mmCIF file of C-alpha atoms and ligand atoms in Angstrom:
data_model
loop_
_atom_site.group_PDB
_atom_site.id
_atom_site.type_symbol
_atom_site.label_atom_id
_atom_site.label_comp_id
_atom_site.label_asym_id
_atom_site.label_seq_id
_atom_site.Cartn_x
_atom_site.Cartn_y
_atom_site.Cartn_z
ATOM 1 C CA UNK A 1 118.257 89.251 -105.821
ATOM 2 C CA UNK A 2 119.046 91.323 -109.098
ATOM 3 C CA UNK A 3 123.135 89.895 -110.240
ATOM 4 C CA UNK A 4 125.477 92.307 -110.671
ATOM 5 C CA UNK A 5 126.057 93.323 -114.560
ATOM 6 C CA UNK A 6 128.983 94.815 -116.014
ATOM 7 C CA UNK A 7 128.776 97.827 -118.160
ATOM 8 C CA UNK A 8 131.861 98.700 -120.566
ATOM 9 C CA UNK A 9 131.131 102.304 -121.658
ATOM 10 C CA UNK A 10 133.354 104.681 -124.241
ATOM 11 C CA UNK A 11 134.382 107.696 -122.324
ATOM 12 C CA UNK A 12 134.832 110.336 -124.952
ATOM 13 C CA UNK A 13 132.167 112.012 -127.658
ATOM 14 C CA UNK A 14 129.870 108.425 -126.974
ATOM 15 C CA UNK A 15 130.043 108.335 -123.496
ATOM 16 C CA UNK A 16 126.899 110.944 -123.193
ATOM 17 C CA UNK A 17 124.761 109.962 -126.094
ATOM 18 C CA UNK A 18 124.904 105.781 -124.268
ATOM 19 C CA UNK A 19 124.254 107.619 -121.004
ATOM 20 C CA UNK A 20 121.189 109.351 -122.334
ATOM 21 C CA UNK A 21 119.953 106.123 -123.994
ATOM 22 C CA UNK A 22 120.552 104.028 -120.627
ATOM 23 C CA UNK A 23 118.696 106.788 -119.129
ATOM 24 C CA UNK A 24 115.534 106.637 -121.656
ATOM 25 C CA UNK A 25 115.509 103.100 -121.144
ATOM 26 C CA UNK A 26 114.987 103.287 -117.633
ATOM 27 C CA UNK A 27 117.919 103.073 -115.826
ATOM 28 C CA UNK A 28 118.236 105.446 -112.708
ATOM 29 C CA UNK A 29 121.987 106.999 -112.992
ATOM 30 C CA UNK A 30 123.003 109.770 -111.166
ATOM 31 C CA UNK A 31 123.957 113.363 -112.003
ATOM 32 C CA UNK A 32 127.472 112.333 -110.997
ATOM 33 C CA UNK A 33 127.632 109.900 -113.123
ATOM 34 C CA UNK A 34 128.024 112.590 -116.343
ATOM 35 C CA UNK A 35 130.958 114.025 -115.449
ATOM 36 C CA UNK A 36 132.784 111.940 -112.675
ATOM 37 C CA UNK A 37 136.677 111.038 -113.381
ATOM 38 C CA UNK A 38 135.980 107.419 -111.942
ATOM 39 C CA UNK A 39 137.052 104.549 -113.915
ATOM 40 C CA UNK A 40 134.260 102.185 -112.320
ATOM 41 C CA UNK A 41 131.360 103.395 -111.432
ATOM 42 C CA UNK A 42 128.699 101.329 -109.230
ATOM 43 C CA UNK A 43 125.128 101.739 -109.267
ATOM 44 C CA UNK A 44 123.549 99.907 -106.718
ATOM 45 C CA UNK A 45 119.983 100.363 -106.993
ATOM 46 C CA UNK A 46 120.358 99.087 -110.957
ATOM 47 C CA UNK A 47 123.034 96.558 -109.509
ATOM 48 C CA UNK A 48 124.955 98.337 -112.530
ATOM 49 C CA UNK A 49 129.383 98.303 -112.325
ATOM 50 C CA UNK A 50 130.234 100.712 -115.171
ATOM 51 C CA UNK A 51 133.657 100.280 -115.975
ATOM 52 C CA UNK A 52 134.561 103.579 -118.234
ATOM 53 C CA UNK A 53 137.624 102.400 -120.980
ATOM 54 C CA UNK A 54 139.087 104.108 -124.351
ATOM 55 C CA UNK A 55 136.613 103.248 -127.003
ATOM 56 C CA UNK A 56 138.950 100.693 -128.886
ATOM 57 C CA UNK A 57 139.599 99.516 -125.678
ATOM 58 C CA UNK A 58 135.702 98.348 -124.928
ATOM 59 C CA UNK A 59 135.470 94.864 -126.983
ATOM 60 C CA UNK A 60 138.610 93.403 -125.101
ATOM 61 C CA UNK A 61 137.230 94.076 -121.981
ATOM 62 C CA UNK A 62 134.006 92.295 -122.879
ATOM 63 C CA UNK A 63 136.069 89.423 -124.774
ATOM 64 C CA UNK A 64 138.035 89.148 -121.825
ATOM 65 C CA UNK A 65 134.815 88.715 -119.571
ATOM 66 C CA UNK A 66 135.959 91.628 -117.424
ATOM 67 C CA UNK A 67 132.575 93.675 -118.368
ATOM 68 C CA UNK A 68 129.427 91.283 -119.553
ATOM 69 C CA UNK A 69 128.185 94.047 -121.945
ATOM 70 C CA UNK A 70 129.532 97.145 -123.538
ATOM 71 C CA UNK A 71 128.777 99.989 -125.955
ATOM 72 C CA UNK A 72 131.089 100.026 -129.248
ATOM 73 C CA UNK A 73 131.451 101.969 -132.225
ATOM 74 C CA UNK A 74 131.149 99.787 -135.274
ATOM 75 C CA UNK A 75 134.772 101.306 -136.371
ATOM 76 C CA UNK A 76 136.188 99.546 -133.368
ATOM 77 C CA UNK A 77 134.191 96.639 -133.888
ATOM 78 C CA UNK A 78 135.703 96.116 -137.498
ATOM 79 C CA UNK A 79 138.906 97.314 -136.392
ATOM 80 C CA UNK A 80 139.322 94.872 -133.301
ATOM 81 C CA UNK A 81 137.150 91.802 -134.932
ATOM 82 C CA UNK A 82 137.067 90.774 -130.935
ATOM 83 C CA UNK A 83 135.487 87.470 -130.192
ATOM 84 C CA UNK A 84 132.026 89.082 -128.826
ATOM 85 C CA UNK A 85 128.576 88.404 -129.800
ATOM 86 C CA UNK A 86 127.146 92.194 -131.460
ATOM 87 C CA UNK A 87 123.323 92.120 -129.966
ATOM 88 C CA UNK A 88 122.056 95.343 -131.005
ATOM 89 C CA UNK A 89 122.080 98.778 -133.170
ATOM 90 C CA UNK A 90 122.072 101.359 -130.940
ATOM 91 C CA UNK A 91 121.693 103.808 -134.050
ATOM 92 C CA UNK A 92 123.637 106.496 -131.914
ATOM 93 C CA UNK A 93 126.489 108.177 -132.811
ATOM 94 C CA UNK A 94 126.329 108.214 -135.990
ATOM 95 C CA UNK A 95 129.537 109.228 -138.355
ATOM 96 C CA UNK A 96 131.179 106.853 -141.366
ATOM 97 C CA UNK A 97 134.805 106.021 -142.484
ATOM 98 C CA UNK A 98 136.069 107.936 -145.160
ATOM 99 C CA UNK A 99 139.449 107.935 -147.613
ATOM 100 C CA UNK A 100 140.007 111.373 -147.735
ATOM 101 C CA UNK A 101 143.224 113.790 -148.890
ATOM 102 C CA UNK A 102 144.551 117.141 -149.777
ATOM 103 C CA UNK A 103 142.532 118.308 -152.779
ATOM 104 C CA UNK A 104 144.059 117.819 -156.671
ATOM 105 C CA UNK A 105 146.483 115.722 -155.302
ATOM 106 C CA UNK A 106 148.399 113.691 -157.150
ATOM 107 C CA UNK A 107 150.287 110.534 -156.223
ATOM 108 C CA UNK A 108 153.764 109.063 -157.753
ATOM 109 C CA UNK A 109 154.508 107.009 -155.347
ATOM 110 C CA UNK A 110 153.473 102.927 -156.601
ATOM 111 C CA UNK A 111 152.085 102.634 -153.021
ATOM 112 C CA UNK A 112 151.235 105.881 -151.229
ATOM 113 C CA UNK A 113 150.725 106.072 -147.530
ATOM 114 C CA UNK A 114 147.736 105.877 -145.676
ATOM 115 C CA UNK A 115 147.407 107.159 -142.120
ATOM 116 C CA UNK A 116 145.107 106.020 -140.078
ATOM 117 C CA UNK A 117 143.264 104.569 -136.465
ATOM 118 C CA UNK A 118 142.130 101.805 -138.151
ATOM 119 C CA UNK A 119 144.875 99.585 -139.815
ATOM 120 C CA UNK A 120 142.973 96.847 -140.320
ATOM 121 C CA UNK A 121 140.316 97.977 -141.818
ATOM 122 C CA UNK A 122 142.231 100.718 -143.839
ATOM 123 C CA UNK A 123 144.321 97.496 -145.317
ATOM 124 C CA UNK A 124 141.123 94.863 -146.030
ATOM 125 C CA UNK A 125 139.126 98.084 -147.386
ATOM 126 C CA UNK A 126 142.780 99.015 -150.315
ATOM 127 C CA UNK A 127 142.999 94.726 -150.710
ATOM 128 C CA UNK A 128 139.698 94.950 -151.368
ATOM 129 C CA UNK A 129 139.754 97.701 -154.389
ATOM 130 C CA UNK A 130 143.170 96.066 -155.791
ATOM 131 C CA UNK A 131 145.452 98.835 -154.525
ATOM 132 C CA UNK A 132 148.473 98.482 -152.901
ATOM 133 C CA UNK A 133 149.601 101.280 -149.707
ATOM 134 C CA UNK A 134 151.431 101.706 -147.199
ATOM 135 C CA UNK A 135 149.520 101.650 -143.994
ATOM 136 C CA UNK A 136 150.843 104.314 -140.968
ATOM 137 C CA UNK A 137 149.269 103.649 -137.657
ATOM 138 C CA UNK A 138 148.609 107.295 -135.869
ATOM 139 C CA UNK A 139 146.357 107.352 -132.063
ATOM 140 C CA UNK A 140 144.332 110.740 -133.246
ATOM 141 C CA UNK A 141 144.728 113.710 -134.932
ATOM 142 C CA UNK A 142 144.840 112.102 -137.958
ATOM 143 C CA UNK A 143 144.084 115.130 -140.034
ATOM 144 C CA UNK A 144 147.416 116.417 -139.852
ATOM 145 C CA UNK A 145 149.629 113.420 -141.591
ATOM 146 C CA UNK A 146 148.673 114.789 -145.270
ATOM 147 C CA UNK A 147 149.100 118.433 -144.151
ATOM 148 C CA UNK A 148 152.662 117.536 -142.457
ATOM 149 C CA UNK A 149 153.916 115.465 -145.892
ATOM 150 C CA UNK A 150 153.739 111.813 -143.264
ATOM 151 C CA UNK A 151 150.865 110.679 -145.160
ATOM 152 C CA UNK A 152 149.023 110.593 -149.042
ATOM 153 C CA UNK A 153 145.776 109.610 -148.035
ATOM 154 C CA UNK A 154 144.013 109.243 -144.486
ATOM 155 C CA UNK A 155 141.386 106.914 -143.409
ATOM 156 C CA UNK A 156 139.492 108.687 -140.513
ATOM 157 C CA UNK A 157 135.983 108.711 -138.703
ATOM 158 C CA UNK A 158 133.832 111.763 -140.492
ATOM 159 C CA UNK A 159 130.990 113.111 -138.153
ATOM 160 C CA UNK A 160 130.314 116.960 -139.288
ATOM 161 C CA UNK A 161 133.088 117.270 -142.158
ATOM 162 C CA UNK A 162 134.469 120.056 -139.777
ATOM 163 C CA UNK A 163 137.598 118.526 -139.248
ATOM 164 C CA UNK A 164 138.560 117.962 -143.074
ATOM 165 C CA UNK A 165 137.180 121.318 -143.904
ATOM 166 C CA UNK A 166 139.025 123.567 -141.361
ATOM 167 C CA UNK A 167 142.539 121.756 -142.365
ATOM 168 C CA UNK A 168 141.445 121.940 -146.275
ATOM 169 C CA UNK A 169 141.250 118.017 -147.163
ATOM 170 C CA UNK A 170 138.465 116.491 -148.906
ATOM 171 C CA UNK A 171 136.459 113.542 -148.891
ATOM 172 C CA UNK A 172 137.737 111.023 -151.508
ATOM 173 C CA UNK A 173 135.871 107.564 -151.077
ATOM 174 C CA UNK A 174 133.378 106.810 -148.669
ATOM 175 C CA UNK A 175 133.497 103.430 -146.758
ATOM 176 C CA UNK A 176 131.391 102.513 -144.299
ATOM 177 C CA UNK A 177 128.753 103.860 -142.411
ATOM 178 C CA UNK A 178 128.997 103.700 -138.175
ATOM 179 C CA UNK A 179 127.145 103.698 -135.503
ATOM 180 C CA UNK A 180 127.481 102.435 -131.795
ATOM 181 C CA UNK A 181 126.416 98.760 -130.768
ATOM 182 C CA UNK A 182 125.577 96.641 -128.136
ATOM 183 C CA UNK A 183 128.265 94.088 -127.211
ATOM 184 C CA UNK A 184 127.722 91.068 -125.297
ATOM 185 C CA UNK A 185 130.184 88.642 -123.778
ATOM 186 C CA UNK A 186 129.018 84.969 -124.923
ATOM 187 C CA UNK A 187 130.069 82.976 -121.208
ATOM 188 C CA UNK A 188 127.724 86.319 -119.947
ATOM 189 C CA UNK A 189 124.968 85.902 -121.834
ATOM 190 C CA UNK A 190 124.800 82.025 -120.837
ATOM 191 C CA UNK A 191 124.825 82.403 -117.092
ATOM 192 C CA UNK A 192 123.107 86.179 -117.004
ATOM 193 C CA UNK A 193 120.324 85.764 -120.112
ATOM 194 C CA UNK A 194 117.615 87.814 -117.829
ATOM 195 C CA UNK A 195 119.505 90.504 -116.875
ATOM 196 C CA UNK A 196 121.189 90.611 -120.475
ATOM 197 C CA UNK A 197 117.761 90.206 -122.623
ATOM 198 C CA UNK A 198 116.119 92.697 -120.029
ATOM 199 C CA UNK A 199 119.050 95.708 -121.088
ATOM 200 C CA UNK A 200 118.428 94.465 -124.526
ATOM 201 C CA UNK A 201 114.997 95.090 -125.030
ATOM 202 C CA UNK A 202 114.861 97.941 -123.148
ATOM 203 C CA UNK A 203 117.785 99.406 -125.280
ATOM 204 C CA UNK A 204 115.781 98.139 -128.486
ATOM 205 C CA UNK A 205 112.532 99.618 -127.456
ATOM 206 C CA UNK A 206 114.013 102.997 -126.940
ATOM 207 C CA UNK A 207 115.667 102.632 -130.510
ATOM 208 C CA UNK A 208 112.735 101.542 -132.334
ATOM 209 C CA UNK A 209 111.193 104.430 -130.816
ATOM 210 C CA UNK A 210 113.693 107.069 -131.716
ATOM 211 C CA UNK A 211 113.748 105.807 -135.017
ATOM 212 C CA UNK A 212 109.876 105.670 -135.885
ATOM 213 C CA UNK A 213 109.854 109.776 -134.343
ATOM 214 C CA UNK A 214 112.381 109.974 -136.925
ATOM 215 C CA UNK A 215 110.055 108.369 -139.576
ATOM 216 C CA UNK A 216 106.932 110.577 -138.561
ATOM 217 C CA UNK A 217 108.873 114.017 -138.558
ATOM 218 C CA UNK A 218 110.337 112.689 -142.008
ATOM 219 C CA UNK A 219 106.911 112.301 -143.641
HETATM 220 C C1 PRP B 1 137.441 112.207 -134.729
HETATM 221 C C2 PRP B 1 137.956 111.805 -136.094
HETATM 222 C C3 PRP B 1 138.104 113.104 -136.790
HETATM 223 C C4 PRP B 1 136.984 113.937 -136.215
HETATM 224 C C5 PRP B 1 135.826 113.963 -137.148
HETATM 225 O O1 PRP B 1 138.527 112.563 -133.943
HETATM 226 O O2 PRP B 1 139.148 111.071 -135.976
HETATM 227 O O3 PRP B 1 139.347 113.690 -136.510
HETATM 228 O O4 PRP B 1 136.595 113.311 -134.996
HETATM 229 O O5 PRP B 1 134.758 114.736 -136.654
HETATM 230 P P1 PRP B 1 134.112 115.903 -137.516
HETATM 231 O O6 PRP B 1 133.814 115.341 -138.888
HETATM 232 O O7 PRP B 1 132.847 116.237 -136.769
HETATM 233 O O8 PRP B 1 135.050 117.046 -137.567
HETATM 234 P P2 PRP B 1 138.413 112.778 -132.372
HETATM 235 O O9 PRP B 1 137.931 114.146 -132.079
HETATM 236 O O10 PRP B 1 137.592 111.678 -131.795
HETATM 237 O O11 PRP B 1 139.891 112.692 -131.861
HETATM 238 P P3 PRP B 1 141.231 112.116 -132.454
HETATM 239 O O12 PRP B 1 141.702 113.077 -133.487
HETATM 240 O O13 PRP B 1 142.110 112.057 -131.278
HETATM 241 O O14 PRP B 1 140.944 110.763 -133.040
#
């Protein structure tokens, strides 16, 4: 008999675009599965528990054990530097991390404040270029720190540019590209390697496929 594997998932702007891959890969989940308000989910045909957590919240279940896989954005990965093995490049959802600010701004202050998600890598990213700030932790909505007079700068997930352009900031320094990954819990993938590998390259496959498509139409 199939084990049981558990699935961390991202509810939120992820959630669909990991559902659609799972699906493309071969997994049989059900229509209620897109739009349910259940926190776990069981699929018993795939022998599947999805548990359905807050994005940043997806590498400390897997550390913990709690789910043997998950789906992460690379912001939380470098954000939460969990103790989890990264298996894959799921090469979906893709945005980057950005410094960006009110335009023709300039800055007095000997260390101006940064809002952002991401303290951690908002700090190691200024160490890095020799400046010195003042980090402000905000949960969303960061947009509106520089527009409000909490923040200088921001350091914020940009997808379309939408959200910077409707509240007039621009783009200052680019930082990192993202995309979502595949997360494995290392005690998991000792004692469930099949069922682990078997996700794995059926996630890859579907990948590698999507991305040569994206090749072809490119030439
Ligand atoms: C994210 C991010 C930006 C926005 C960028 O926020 O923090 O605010 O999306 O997307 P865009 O470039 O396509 O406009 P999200 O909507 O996830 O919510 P949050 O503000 O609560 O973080």
């Amino acid at each position: 008999m199939k084990e049981w594997l558990t699935v961390a998932m991202p509810k939120g702007r992820i959630f669909h675009e990991a559902v659609d891959l799972l699906r493309k890969a071969g997994y049989d989940l059900p229509p209620e599965f897109d739009d349910s308000r259940k926190l776990i989910l069981n699929i018993e045909n795939e022998r599947l528990r999805f548990i359905l957590a807050k994005p940043m919240d997806v590498p400390t279940y897997v550390e913990h054990g709690v789910a043997d896989v998950g789906i992460a954005g690379k912001d939380v990965m470098l954000e939460e530097e969990r103790d989890v093995y990264e298996v894959l490049d799921l090469k979906i959802s893709g945005c980057y991390l950005a410094v960006a600010g009110l335009p023709e701004q300039t800055i007095q202050d000997v260390a101006p404040k940064v809002a952002t998600k991401y303290p951690n890598v908002a700090s190691k990213y200024f160490r890095e270029q020799g400046e010195q700030v003042e980090i402000i932790k905000l949960n969303g909505s960061i947009e509106l720190a520089p527009l409000i007079g909490l923040a200088d700068r921001i350091v914020d997930i940009v997808s379309t540019g939408r959200t910077l352009k409707e509240n007039g900031l621009v783009e200052l320094e680019h930082i990192i590209g993202i995309t979502s990954r595949f997360i494995v819990n290392p005690a998991s993938y000792r004692l469930k390697d099949k069922v682990i590998d078997d996700m794995v390259e059926r996630l890859s496959e579907v990948v590698e496929g999507e991305s040569n498509d994206e090749n072809n139409s490119a030439e």
